[in-house]
Amino acid sequence: YIHFCIDKEDPKKRGKDVCGYPLSIFFIVVNEFCERFSYYGMRAVLVLYFKYFLQWDEDLATSIYHTFVALCYLTPILGAIVADSWLGKFKTIVYLSIVYTIGQVAMAVSAVHDITDSNRDGTPDNMTFHVALSMVGLFLIALGTGGIKPCVAAFGGDQFSEHQDKQRRTFFSVFYLCINGGSLLSTIITPILRGQECGIYSQQKCYSLAFGVPAALMVVALVVFIVGSGMYYKAEPEGNIMLDVCKCIGFAIKNRYRHRSNQYPRRQHWMDWAEEKYDKLLIAQIKMVLKVLFLYIPLPMFWTLFDQKGSRWTLQATTMNGYFGKLVIQPDQMQIFNPILILTLVPIMDSVIYPLIKKCGFNFTPLKRMTVGMFLAAMAFVCAALVQVEIDKTLPVFPSASQSQLKLLNMGSSAVTVNLPGNESLTLNAAQVCRLIHNTIRFVNGMNMPVNVTTSAVDLGLIEPFYYSTYSTIKNGETKFSLLSGSQSCEYIKDFGFGGSYTFFIPSTFVFGPDCQDSITVVEDIEPNSVHMALQIPQYFFITAGEVMFSVTGLEFSYSQAPSNMKAVLQAGWLFTVAIGNFIVLIVAEIAKLPNKWAEYVLFASLLVLVCIIFSTMAYFYTYIDPSEIEDQFSKKVDEDEDDKDKREKAEIKMVRRDSAESYDDSYKQSNM
């Protein structure tokens, strides 16, 4: 049903209620869905864009990826300050969404290889332009998405009246479901778009389309949010609260230092030393914020592990087999299991698991849920380490920095014996390759006539006699090669898996015709990936279950424990832990420098278990509060003080009047006398 809820006493009831919920939150939810589609869609292919388009190595790609994510969670502090002290949440969301959109467009343009491909070979000639534009785009995206992060959730919470606590709690769960709904669709769609081939002069992987669609969704998000403007409750900014908080804390520390001798009586809390200058209500609100922020100290370690699913786990998937029957999953699409499991586990947790635990008589508080979530994330990395051990068994042994590799090809019609200093003699049969190096695919022409080799996706060009083609990348699946020499032709078909590297040798005895398929010698420089991507599902399950218990609960916990005028600030503090977590990835990986990836996974899991123990101890001593009750107590105390002051003033007035009357009577009597 729909009924009008215009209430002069409650300014939050500005529009309609639908099933007990303010209609305005539906615009906020749709906006969040589109914005998250935009963000996660771009982020899903980002590390592969770094590696394969910008040609960065895995370590640099991982470092820049986590630096970008960290920046996305540092800028919420700026957004919270702007929203709470200057523009308000609504205007902050609108203005920074415009910046956000410009950044997404810049990323899409940076991925158009034809802009600088002057020789039309499919490779950008001025990579500096693409790197610079992409970095500008990522900075604007980080500023935009980070700036609106602390505002959107808090703005949604502001739409509810005080009697709608149940609806508010449900909103946060729905809000998180929309985040993951957008993440799910974008993680499915953008890798598919990336896999397409596009270009004006040459066809290459379509990163521009993979970034362009998220840019379009960001435009939709902005428009939808503005459309609902007339229905929102827009709380006015209450001054630079962040500056007031910092000044108050600074004064308390300075005042405590000045009165550090034993002759001054101790106070119950160190913030009480600010009472000489600042209002007691503000001091009480800061105490509430500091109490929660103290709990936040161990939290970054969870995000250190969680955000690696977009970098290390995606790169891990590139060394695995993605065939699920007839369905082929790309490495960056494995992230879809996170939102799928989120959409499944959130309602199960809320409607089944938590009520069942409550019926069993166990008080499963929010902080206990968060502790369990951290432990589950650690288990996810144990699973990732076990998967990596299986992958390492199938990988070739690469030379170290002090070693080299040599590849020998016998193009003759008879066997050849090769003697290398310090090595045993090698016998190469006719048309045989000694495999000592790897890379995608190439053809070697052992005939005395040139051969042109083409496919539908790649033109290997004309290969001169006794020469070879450059290495080229071939997609997985069946590929048909056309070999042409004059009027002679040959159709060669090869089914490729994931991650294989091949050399195709055309021997001197090669004969064109329908039976030419068997004449070509194929050498697997690197065997196709044999470890299946399905082995990553357990680690995604554990990390997602941990996210549900940790992140969903933490979002609601932060809002519920925040004073009325500092909710966005505390939300920014929560998001700040994500930024620190991404910096920890860089620090730990750089300091540890472990040669094996599985050992790095075990290290991260061990650190999180240690932090989990510390957090559980801190949570045990935490006392839950109701900020509104504490603020009401101070308001009542102020009212009582004002009432007492009014009574004293009235009494003084009566006394003055009485004294005046007595003086008048005395003077009157004296006059009569």
XYZ file of C-alpha atoms in Angstrom:
673
model
C 0.000 0.000 0.000
C 1.008 3.624 -0.417
C 0.001 6.384 1.934
C 1.077 9.969 2.345
C 3.176 10.740 5.375
C 3.433 14.507 5.525
C 4.175 15.374 9.120
C 5.153 18.863 10.220
C 6.689 17.513 13.416
C 8.871 14.982 11.560
C 10.850 16.685 8.748
C 12.004 13.284 7.434
C 8.483 12.461 6.268
C 8.581 14.546 3.126
C 7.119 12.085 0.634
C 5.429 8.714 0.392
C 5.959 5.526 2.327
C 5.913 2.252 0.393
C 5.397 -0.806 2.588
C 6.650 1.165 5.542
C 9.773 2.438 3.768
C 10.383 6.008 2.550
C 10.037 6.142 -1.228
C 13.221 8.205 -1.428
C 15.425 5.235 -0.478
C 14.494 3.418 -3.690
C 16.270 6.130 -5.698
C 19.260 5.773 -3.391
C 19.286 1.994 -3.802
C 19.107 2.205 -7.627
C 21.852 4.821 -7.618
C 24.055 2.568 -5.491
C 23.416 -0.412 -7.777
C 24.495 1.507 -10.889
C 27.481 3.112 -9.174
C 28.722 -0.234 -7.875
C 28.262 -1.745 -11.351
C 30.442 1.046 -12.682
C 33.136 0.654 -10.028
C 33.371 -3.124 -9.848
C 33.032 -3.518 -13.612
C 36.029 -1.281 -14.169
C 37.975 -2.885 -11.314
C 37.305 -6.453 -12.505
C 39.465 -6.024 -15.608
C 41.869 -3.430 -14.203
C 44.767 -5.702 -13.243
C 44.614 -7.432 -16.651
C 44.521 -4.020 -18.354
C 47.730 -3.155 -16.536
C 49.405 -6.426 -17.479
C 48.295 -6.951 -21.073
C 47.498 -3.460 -22.416
C 50.059 -1.329 -20.558
C 52.522 -4.266 -20.600
C 53.372 -4.085 -16.879
C 54.687 -7.105 -14.987
C 52.558 -8.815 -12.317
C 54.216 -7.123 -9.349
C 53.818 -3.601 -10.757
C 50.238 -4.342 -11.841
C 49.417 -5.617 -8.341
C 51.081 -2.618 -6.678
C 49.247 -0.012 -8.766
C 45.978 -1.913 -8.347
C 46.180 -1.869 -4.554
C 47.403 1.735 -4.528
C 44.289 2.696 -6.491
C 42.003 0.725 -4.158
C 43.708 2.286 -1.129
C 43.158 5.767 -2.585
C 39.482 4.927 -3.130
C 39.189 4.344 0.611
C 41.334 7.282 1.714
C 39.234 9.930 -0.030
C 36.112 9.149 2.060
C 37.670 11.295 4.792
C 37.589 14.247 2.393
C 34.023 13.426 1.381
C 32.904 13.213 5.006
C 34.444 16.596 5.855
C 32.891 18.278 2.813
C 29.468 16.707 3.481
C 29.300 17.365 7.214
C 30.779 20.854 7.234
C 30.088 22.495 3.896
C 27.877 21.060 1.131
C 25.786 18.473 2.935
C 25.498 14.846 1.845
C 23.214 15.439 -1.158
C 25.340 18.051 -2.953
C 28.539 16.189 -2.123
C 27.179 13.044 -3.784
C 26.080 14.970 -6.893
C 29.288 16.988 -7.419
C 31.676 14.110 -6.798
C 29.593 11.809 -9.006
C 30.298 14.214 -11.872
C 34.043 13.941 -11.150
C 33.611 10.172 -10.979
C 31.948 10.068 -14.409
C 34.730 12.120 -16.011
C 37.270 9.664 -14.600
C 35.444 6.669 -16.068
C 35.324 8.347 -19.487
C 39.069 9.058 -19.264
C 39.737 5.371 -18.534
C 37.676 4.316 -21.555
C 39.584 6.720 -23.824
C 42.958 5.591 -22.431
C 42.202 2.027 -23.553
C 41.652 2.969 -27.229
C 44.860 1.657 -28.807
C 44.177 3.285 -32.194
C 44.739 6.790 -30.775
C 48.528 6.425 -30.867
C 48.860 3.418 -33.203
C 50.361 5.359 -36.106
C 51.910 2.326 -37.821
C 48.666 0.367 -37.396
C 50.262 -2.771 -35.984
C 47.776 -3.052 -33.113
C 50.220 -1.778 -30.485
C 50.145 1.825 -29.160
C 53.264 3.739 -30.211
C 53.032 6.286 -27.398
C 52.392 4.268 -24.259
C 53.136 7.323 -22.102
C 49.901 8.930 -23.286
C 47.832 5.875 -22.345
C 49.542 5.481 -18.962
C 49.149 9.181 -18.108
C 45.485 9.330 -19.141
C 44.652 6.124 -17.278
C 46.360 7.403 -14.120
C 44.378 10.673 -14.330
C 41.208 8.653 -14.829
C 41.944 6.396 -11.857
C 42.678 9.418 -9.659
C 39.343 11.044 -10.560
C 37.524 7.748 -10.008
C 39.185 7.337 -6.613
C 38.226 10.899 -5.676
C 34.642 10.397 -6.822
C 33.852 6.922 -5.531
C 35.729 7.532 -2.286
C 34.138 10.919 -1.694
C 30.578 9.599 -1.957
C 31.191 6.368 -0.029
C 30.626 7.752 3.500
C 27.711 9.860 2.298
C 25.438 7.440 0.425
C 24.911 4.893 3.211
C 24.543 7.611 5.848
C 22.249 9.624 3.539
C 20.048 6.558 3.159
C 19.951 6.058 6.923
C 18.910 9.704 7.346
C 15.689 9.104 5.388
C 14.192 6.972 8.170
C 12.279 8.341 11.132
C 13.110 7.336 14.695
C 10.236 4.821 14.826
C 11.586 3.017 11.708
C 14.563 1.275 13.332
C 13.561 -2.112 11.924
C 13.238 -0.712 8.405
C 16.601 1.025 8.764
C 18.303 -2.243 9.682
C 16.684 -3.959 6.703
C 17.777 -1.084 4.474
C 21.446 -1.694 5.271
C 21.092 -5.353 4.290
C 19.260 -4.431 1.058
C 21.838 -1.708 0.447
C 24.610 -4.287 0.667
C 22.684 -6.672 -1.584
C 22.451 -3.933 -4.235
C 26.182 -3.369 -3.987
C 26.766 -7.019 -4.706
C 24.029 -7.191 -7.327
C 25.821 -4.488 -9.289
C 29.122 -6.232 -8.653
C 27.712 -9.553 -9.896
C 26.407 -8.259 -13.208
C 29.445 -6.105 -13.910
C 31.876 -8.929 -13.119
C 30.053 -11.129 -15.611
C 29.622 -8.505 -18.328
C 32.856 -6.480 -18.396
C 35.203 -9.490 -18.850
C 33.014 -10.560 -21.777
C 33.316 -7.055 -23.231
C 37.068 -7.149 -22.637
C 37.273 -10.424 -24.558
C 35.709 -8.842 -27.647
C 37.957 -7.487 -30.372
C 37.599 -3.915 -31.515
C 39.594 -1.194 -33.232
C 39.630 1.007 -36.296
C 42.863 -0.166 -37.924
C 43.531 -3.432 -36.077
C 41.443 -5.663 -33.869
C 42.624 -5.949 -30.262
C 41.107 -6.830 -26.892
C 38.352 -4.297 -26.244
C 39.344 -2.737 -22.928
C 37.805 0.545 -24.112
C 34.375 -1.110 -24.244
C 34.954 -2.798 -20.879
C 35.593 0.654 -19.378
C 33.015 2.481 -21.519
C 29.970 0.556 -20.275
C 30.785 1.302 -16.586
C 31.134 4.958 -17.593
C 27.614 4.868 -19.075
C 26.242 3.241 -15.901
C 27.801 6.016 -13.844
C 25.851 8.554 -15.902
C 22.660 6.586 -15.171
C 23.474 6.527 -11.452
C 23.906 10.295 -11.395
C 20.651 10.957 -13.269
C 18.591 8.604 -11.063
C 19.911 10.178 -7.887
C 19.100 13.709 -9.070
C 15.559 12.677 -10.129
C 14.704 11.758 -6.534
C 15.912 15.107 -5.191
C 12.494 16.421 -4.187
C 11.751 13.414 -1.960
C 14.934 13.385 0.106
C 15.332 14.542 3.652
C 18.470 16.677 3.379
C 20.044 17.344 6.740
C 21.823 20.680 6.856
C 25.590 20.535 7.422
C 26.344 21.195 11.075
C 29.603 23.079 10.665
C 33.099 21.722 10.369
C 32.588 18.968 12.893
C 35.860 17.271 11.962
C 37.775 20.474 12.763
C 35.871 20.859 16.030
C 36.682 17.279 16.968
C 40.381 17.737 16.223
C 40.526 21.008 18.158
C 38.711 19.489 21.122
C 41.013 16.453 21.219
C 44.065 18.696 20.851
C 42.930 20.943 23.708
C 42.253 17.942 25.953
C 45.740 16.563 25.339
C 47.372 19.961 25.867
C 45.351 20.671 29.018
C 46.137 17.231 30.440
C 49.838 17.804 29.807
C 49.716 21.165 31.589
C 48.051 19.598 34.643
C 50.095 16.417 34.774
C 51.369 16.883 38.354
C 49.795 14.977 41.257
C 48.354 18.138 42.816
C 45.578 18.163 40.213
C 42.774 15.651 40.742
C 42.454 12.909 38.137
C 39.462 12.860 35.832
C 37.383 9.900 34.749
C 38.379 10.150 31.066
C 41.258 12.006 29.439
C 38.782 13.850 27.173
C 37.254 15.400 30.309
C 40.245 17.769 30.367
C 38.511 19.670 27.541
C 35.553 20.647 29.751
C 37.080 24.036 30.519
C 36.584 25.133 26.909
C 34.215 22.784 25.088
C 30.617 21.704 25.494
C 30.061 18.488 27.460
C 27.793 17.094 24.744
C 30.563 17.440 22.137
C 33.009 15.763 24.522
C 30.572 12.889 25.081
C 30.110 12.481 21.312
C 33.871 12.402 20.756
C 34.194 9.761 23.463
C 31.689 7.603 21.572
C 33.591 8.034 18.296
C 36.991 7.326 19.867
C 35.604 4.226 21.527
C 34.595 2.806 18.132
C 37.751 4.000 16.346
C 39.846 2.163 18.920
C 38.061 -1.031 17.868
C 38.913 -0.258 14.241
C 42.688 -0.599 14.820
C 42.898 -4.354 14.019
C 40.353 -4.255 11.175
C 42.641 -3.318 8.222
C 44.131 -6.816 8.230
C 40.807 -8.257 7.058
C 40.799 -5.949 4.036
C 44.425 -6.845 3.343
C 43.249 -10.343 2.508
C 39.830 -9.504 1.095
C 40.942 -7.139 -1.683
C 43.539 -9.562 -3.026
C 40.735 -11.467 -4.744
C 40.846 -8.728 -7.388
C 44.613 -8.929 -7.880
C 46.489 -12.028 -6.686
C 43.512 -14.356 -7.032
C 42.735 -13.074 -10.546
C 46.356 -13.560 -11.588
C 46.244 -17.005 -9.974
C 43.225 -17.835 -12.154
C 45.221 -16.973 -15.308
C 47.289 -20.117 -14.649
C 44.205 -22.350 -14.350
C 41.774 -24.145 -16.638
C 38.499 -22.259 -17.101
C 36.403 -24.882 -18.906
C 33.159 -25.602 -17.029
C 31.698 -28.053 -19.521
C 30.696 -26.005 -22.556
C 30.894 -22.828 -20.521
C 34.222 -21.011 -20.507
C 35.042 -18.774 -17.520
C 37.661 -16.064 -17.981
C 40.151 -15.457 -15.141
C 38.610 -12.091 -14.217
C 35.127 -13.642 -14.228
C 35.942 -15.912 -11.290
C 35.169 -12.905 -9.094
C 31.459 -13.447 -9.857
C 31.378 -16.091 -7.144
C 31.766 -13.354 -4.536
C 28.554 -11.423 -5.364
C 26.668 -14.663 -6.129
C 27.509 -16.003 -2.691
C 26.759 -12.618 -1.106
C 23.269 -12.569 -2.613
C 22.769 -16.105 -1.319
C 24.330 -15.833 2.122
C 22.978 -12.446 3.293
C 19.289 -13.537 3.393
C 20.262 -16.963 4.758
C 22.275 -15.362 7.550
C 19.581 -12.810 8.417
C 16.579 -15.147 8.281
C 18.030 -18.525 9.266
C 21.501 -18.598 10.809
C 21.311 -15.617 13.177
C 17.772 -16.420 14.487
C 18.796 -20.058 14.962
C 21.868 -19.028 16.955
C 19.687 -16.723 19.050
C 17.223 -19.528 19.788
C 20.112 -21.663 20.990
C 20.684 -19.043 23.670
C 23.967 -17.733 22.305
C 24.357 -13.959 22.283
C 25.922 -13.559 18.857
C 26.717 -9.845 19.092
C 27.922 -7.785 16.093
C 31.520 -7.827 17.322
C 31.420 -11.612 17.709
C 30.138 -11.889 14.143
C 32.997 -9.719 12.930
C 35.511 -11.909 14.779
C 34.177 -15.040 13.099
C 34.270 -13.224 9.752
C 37.975 -12.479 10.181
C 38.709 -16.124 10.959
C 36.812 -17.272 7.846
C 38.866 -14.884 5.695
C 42.043 -16.457 7.080
C 40.703 -19.891 6.120
C 40.117 -18.591 2.584
C 43.811 -17.839 2.216
C 44.741 -21.272 3.522
C 42.606 -22.661 0.677
C 44.326 -20.297 -1.791
C 47.722 -21.560 -0.616
C 46.678 -25.187 -1.182
C 45.449 -24.320 -4.693
C 48.727 -22.539 -5.433
C 50.694 -25.629 -4.394
C 48.762 -27.648 -6.988
C 49.352 -24.987 -9.650
C 53.098 -24.857 -8.936
C 53.344 -28.579 -9.676
C 52.234 -27.938 -13.269
C 54.287 -24.817 -14.032
C 57.561 -25.038 -15.965
C 60.849 -24.223 -14.278
C 61.928 -20.770 -15.407
C 65.544 -19.590 -15.408
C 66.742 -17.295 -12.670
C 68.210 -13.858 -13.328
C 71.690 -15.401 -13.695
C 70.588 -18.127 -16.128
C 69.673 -18.284 -19.812
C 67.666 -20.594 -22.020
C 68.459 -21.890 -25.480
C 66.132 -23.315 -28.108
C 67.463 -25.579 -30.874
C 65.571 -26.344 -34.090
C 66.551 -29.007 -36.608
C 65.191 -27.890 -39.978
C 66.999 -30.595 -41.916
C 65.792 -33.960 -43.169
C 68.204 -35.985 -41.029
C 69.174 -36.199 -37.355
C 71.714 -33.749 -35.930
C 73.956 -34.157 -32.886
C 74.652 -30.988 -30.905
C 77.548 -30.613 -28.462
C 77.307 -27.701 -26.007
C 80.160 -26.897 -23.598
C 79.326 -28.140 -20.117
C 76.300 -30.108 -21.328
C 75.643 -33.614 -22.566
C 75.329 -34.219 -26.304
C 71.854 -33.672 -27.746
C 70.453 -35.552 -30.717
C 67.755 -33.747 -32.658
C 65.810 -35.829 -35.116
C 64.634 -34.341 -38.371
C 61.997 -31.644 -37.944
C 62.369 -31.691 -34.153
C 62.517 -28.879 -31.648
C 64.408 -29.051 -28.386
C 62.078 -27.240 -25.953
C 63.940 -24.873 -23.678
C 61.845 -21.689 -23.820
C 58.214 -20.664 -23.894
C 55.698 -18.109 -25.232
C 52.201 -18.149 -26.823
C 52.455 -19.434 -30.443
C 54.706 -19.073 -33.451
C 55.353 -20.887 -36.742
C 58.800 -21.931 -37.977
C 59.179 -22.372 -41.752
C 61.634 -25.172 -42.591
C 60.862 -25.179 -46.315
C 62.761 -23.389 -49.068
C 59.715 -21.339 -50.066
C 57.873 -18.544 -48.178
C 54.605 -19.400 -46.421
C 51.827 -17.028 -45.401
C 50.029 -18.030 -42.160
C 46.732 -16.387 -41.162
C 43.792 -16.944 -38.810
C 40.508 -15.122 -38.361
C 41.967 -13.200 -35.405
C 45.715 -12.946 -36.120
C 47.726 -12.496 -39.308
C 51.152 -14.019 -38.712
C 52.287 -12.689 -42.058
C 54.671 -14.043 -44.647
C 57.335 -16.347 -43.181
C 60.500 -16.485 -45.250
C 62.319 -19.811 -45.876
C 64.160 -21.110 -42.791
C 62.738 -18.320 -40.671
C 60.022 -17.917 -38.039
C 57.069 -15.689 -37.200
C 56.837 -13.466 -34.174
C 54.991 -14.801 -31.148
C 51.263 -14.100 -31.167
C 48.482 -14.522 -28.644
C 45.701 -16.953 -29.481
C 42.430 -17.275 -27.595
C 41.428 -20.553 -26.035
C 39.242 -22.856 -28.098
C 39.483 -24.195 -31.631
C 41.469 -22.089 -34.104
C 41.850 -22.662 -37.856
C 45.148 -21.635 -39.514
C 45.415 -21.044 -43.255
C 48.839 -21.772 -44.777
C 49.331 -20.333 -48.269
C 52.227 -20.528 -50.682
C 51.453 -19.398 -54.190
C 48.405 -21.350 -55.320
C 48.933 -24.070 -52.721
C 47.015 -24.039 -49.418
C 46.549 -25.980 -46.216
C 43.981 -25.770 -43.433
C 45.440 -26.581 -40.021
C 43.139 -26.826 -36.961
C 44.288 -26.764 -33.359
C 42.264 -26.709 -30.129
C 43.931 -24.494 -27.517
C 43.476 -24.641 -23.792
C 44.324 -21.959 -21.232
C 47.906 -20.774 -20.842
C 49.670 -23.069 -23.321
C 52.660 -22.017 -25.406
C 53.396 -23.696 -28.738
C 55.874 -23.803 -31.589
C 54.539 -25.113 -34.927
C 57.282 -26.448 -37.196
C 56.711 -26.715 -40.932
C 59.284 -29.334 -42.063
C 61.152 -29.360 -45.340
C 59.140 -32.465 -46.303
C 55.832 -30.652 -45.839
C 53.281 -31.250 -48.632
C 50.232 -29.024 -49.157
C 46.888 -30.730 -49.509
C 44.022 -32.241 -47.495
C 46.386 -34.421 -45.434
C 48.727 -31.586 -44.420
C 47.364 -31.549 -40.857
C 49.597 -34.422 -39.759
C 52.738 -33.048 -41.413
C 53.189 -30.127 -38.999
C 55.201 -30.815 -35.872
C 53.738 -29.300 -32.691
C 55.860 -28.714 -29.626
C 54.279 -27.625 -26.345
C 56.719 -25.108 -24.928
C 54.396 -24.813 -21.952
C 51.600 -27.251 -21.308
C 48.052 -25.836 -21.031
C 46.765 -25.087 -17.571
C 45.540 -28.313 -16.001
C 44.467 -27.151 -12.536
C 40.766 -26.305 -12.753
C 39.389 -22.915 -11.709
C 36.698 -24.698 -9.717
C 39.337 -25.241 -7.035
C 39.090 -21.514 -6.290
C 35.430 -21.818 -5.272
C 36.158 -22.881 -1.641
C 38.378 -19.854 -1.079
C 35.684 -17.596 -2.553
C 33.110 -19.210 -0.275
C 35.164 -18.618 2.870
C 36.110 -15.037 1.952
C 32.458 -14.219 1.119
C 31.097 -15.796 4.308
C 33.670 -13.761 6.177
C 32.595 -10.618 4.314
C 28.927 -11.150 5.226
C 29.729 -11.553 8.916
C 32.389 -8.845 8.970
C 31.491 -6.120 6.491
C 27.674 -6.133 6.582
C 27.733 -6.233 10.373
C 30.460 -3.601 10.581
C 28.525 -1.195 8.352
C 25.467 -1.378 10.600
C 27.588 -1.332 13.769
C 29.362 1.862 12.667
C 26.071 3.637 11.997
C 24.406 2.470 15.221
C 27.313 3.511 17.463
C 27.841 6.930 15.858
C 26.510 10.219 17.304
C 23.866 11.936 15.200
C 26.241 14.580 13.811
C 29.229 12.283 13.193
C 27.768 9.331 11.286
C 29.493 10.170 7.983
C 32.768 10.777 9.835
C 32.614 7.354 11.475
C 31.670 5.784 8.139
C 34.804 7.396 6.700
C 36.798 5.906 9.563
C 35.402 2.479 8.696
C 36.370 2.912 5.044
C 39.796 4.209 6.082
C 40.550 0.741 7.455
C 40.121 -0.589 3.899
C 42.761 1.847 2.620
C 45.225 0.818 5.308
C 44.566 -2.829 4.479
C 45.547 -2.280 0.840
C 48.747 -0.523 1.867
C 49.564 -3.495 4.095
C 49.451 -5.726 0.996
C 52.270 -3.676 -0.524
C 54.291 -3.477 2.687
C 54.084 -7.153 3.649
C 54.731 -8.387 0.116
C 57.724 -6.039 -0.225
C 59.260 -6.890 3.151
C 58.616 -10.623 3.010
C 59.756 -11.134 -0.628
C 58.769 -14.773 -0.464
C 59.792 -16.750 -3.571
C 56.664 -18.924 -3.437
C 53.167 -17.455 -3.704
C 51.670 -20.182 -1.514
C 53.991 -19.109 1.315
C 52.785 -15.519 0.922
C 49.170 -16.700 1.226
C 50.027 -18.627 4.406
C 51.785 -15.545 5.819
C 48.701 -13.368 5.282
C 46.428 -16.018 6.813
C 48.666 -16.296 9.885
C 48.731 -12.527 10.379
C 44.931 -12.345 10.225
C 44.516 -15.151 12.781
C 46.825 -13.244 15.140
C 44.876 -10.021 14.600
C 41.617 -11.954 15.068
C 42.710 -12.991 18.553
C 43.606 -9.393 19.425
C 40.267 -8.077 18.120
C 38.248 -10.677 20.028
C 39.955 -9.582 23.240
C 39.162 -5.928 22.547
C 35.558 -6.772 21.643
C 35.100 -8.654 24.914
C 35.588 -5.430 26.889
C 33.469 -3.238 24.616
C 30.155 -1.924 25.974
C 27.409 -1.216 23.433
C 25.794 2.207 23.646
C 22.787 4.067 22.292
C 24.135 7.463 21.121
C 20.656 9.017 20.996
C 20.006 8.180 24.658
C 23.316 9.702 25.719
C 22.614 12.835 23.678
C 19.083 13.031 25.144
C 20.519 12.882 28.667
C 22.693 15.893 27.944
C 19.752 17.705 26.350
C 17.601 17.042 29.442
C 20.407 18.191 31.680
C 20.700 21.404 29.670
C 16.916 21.897 29.884
C 16.984 21.293 33.653
C 19.830 23.745 34.058
C 17.883 26.315 32.033
C 14.761 25.659 34.138
C 16.798 26.114 37.340
C 18.271 29.282 35.898
C 14.789 30.600 35.024
C 13.552 29.781 38.538
C 16.500 31.570 40.106
C 15.954 34.580 37.859
C 12.238 34.653 38.745
C 13.073 34.368 42.433
C 15.546 37.215 42.137
C 12.929 39.331 40.356
C 10.425 38.617 43.141
C 12.994 39.520 45.742
C 13.754 42.753 43.912
C 10.067 43.558 43.654
C 9.553 42.712 47.290
C 12.469 44.887 48.334
C 11.181 47.680 46.145
C 7.684 47.390 47.644
C 9.033 47.427 51.192
C 11.152 50.466 50.395
C 8.120 52.184 48.963
C 6.030 51.419 52.040
C 8.769 52.673 54.334
C 9.168 55.889 52.396
C 5.390 56.333 52.267
C 5.115 55.879 56.016
C 7.958 58.307 56.549
C 6.294 60.846 54.289
C 3.021 60.588 56.178
C 4.760 60.952 59.462
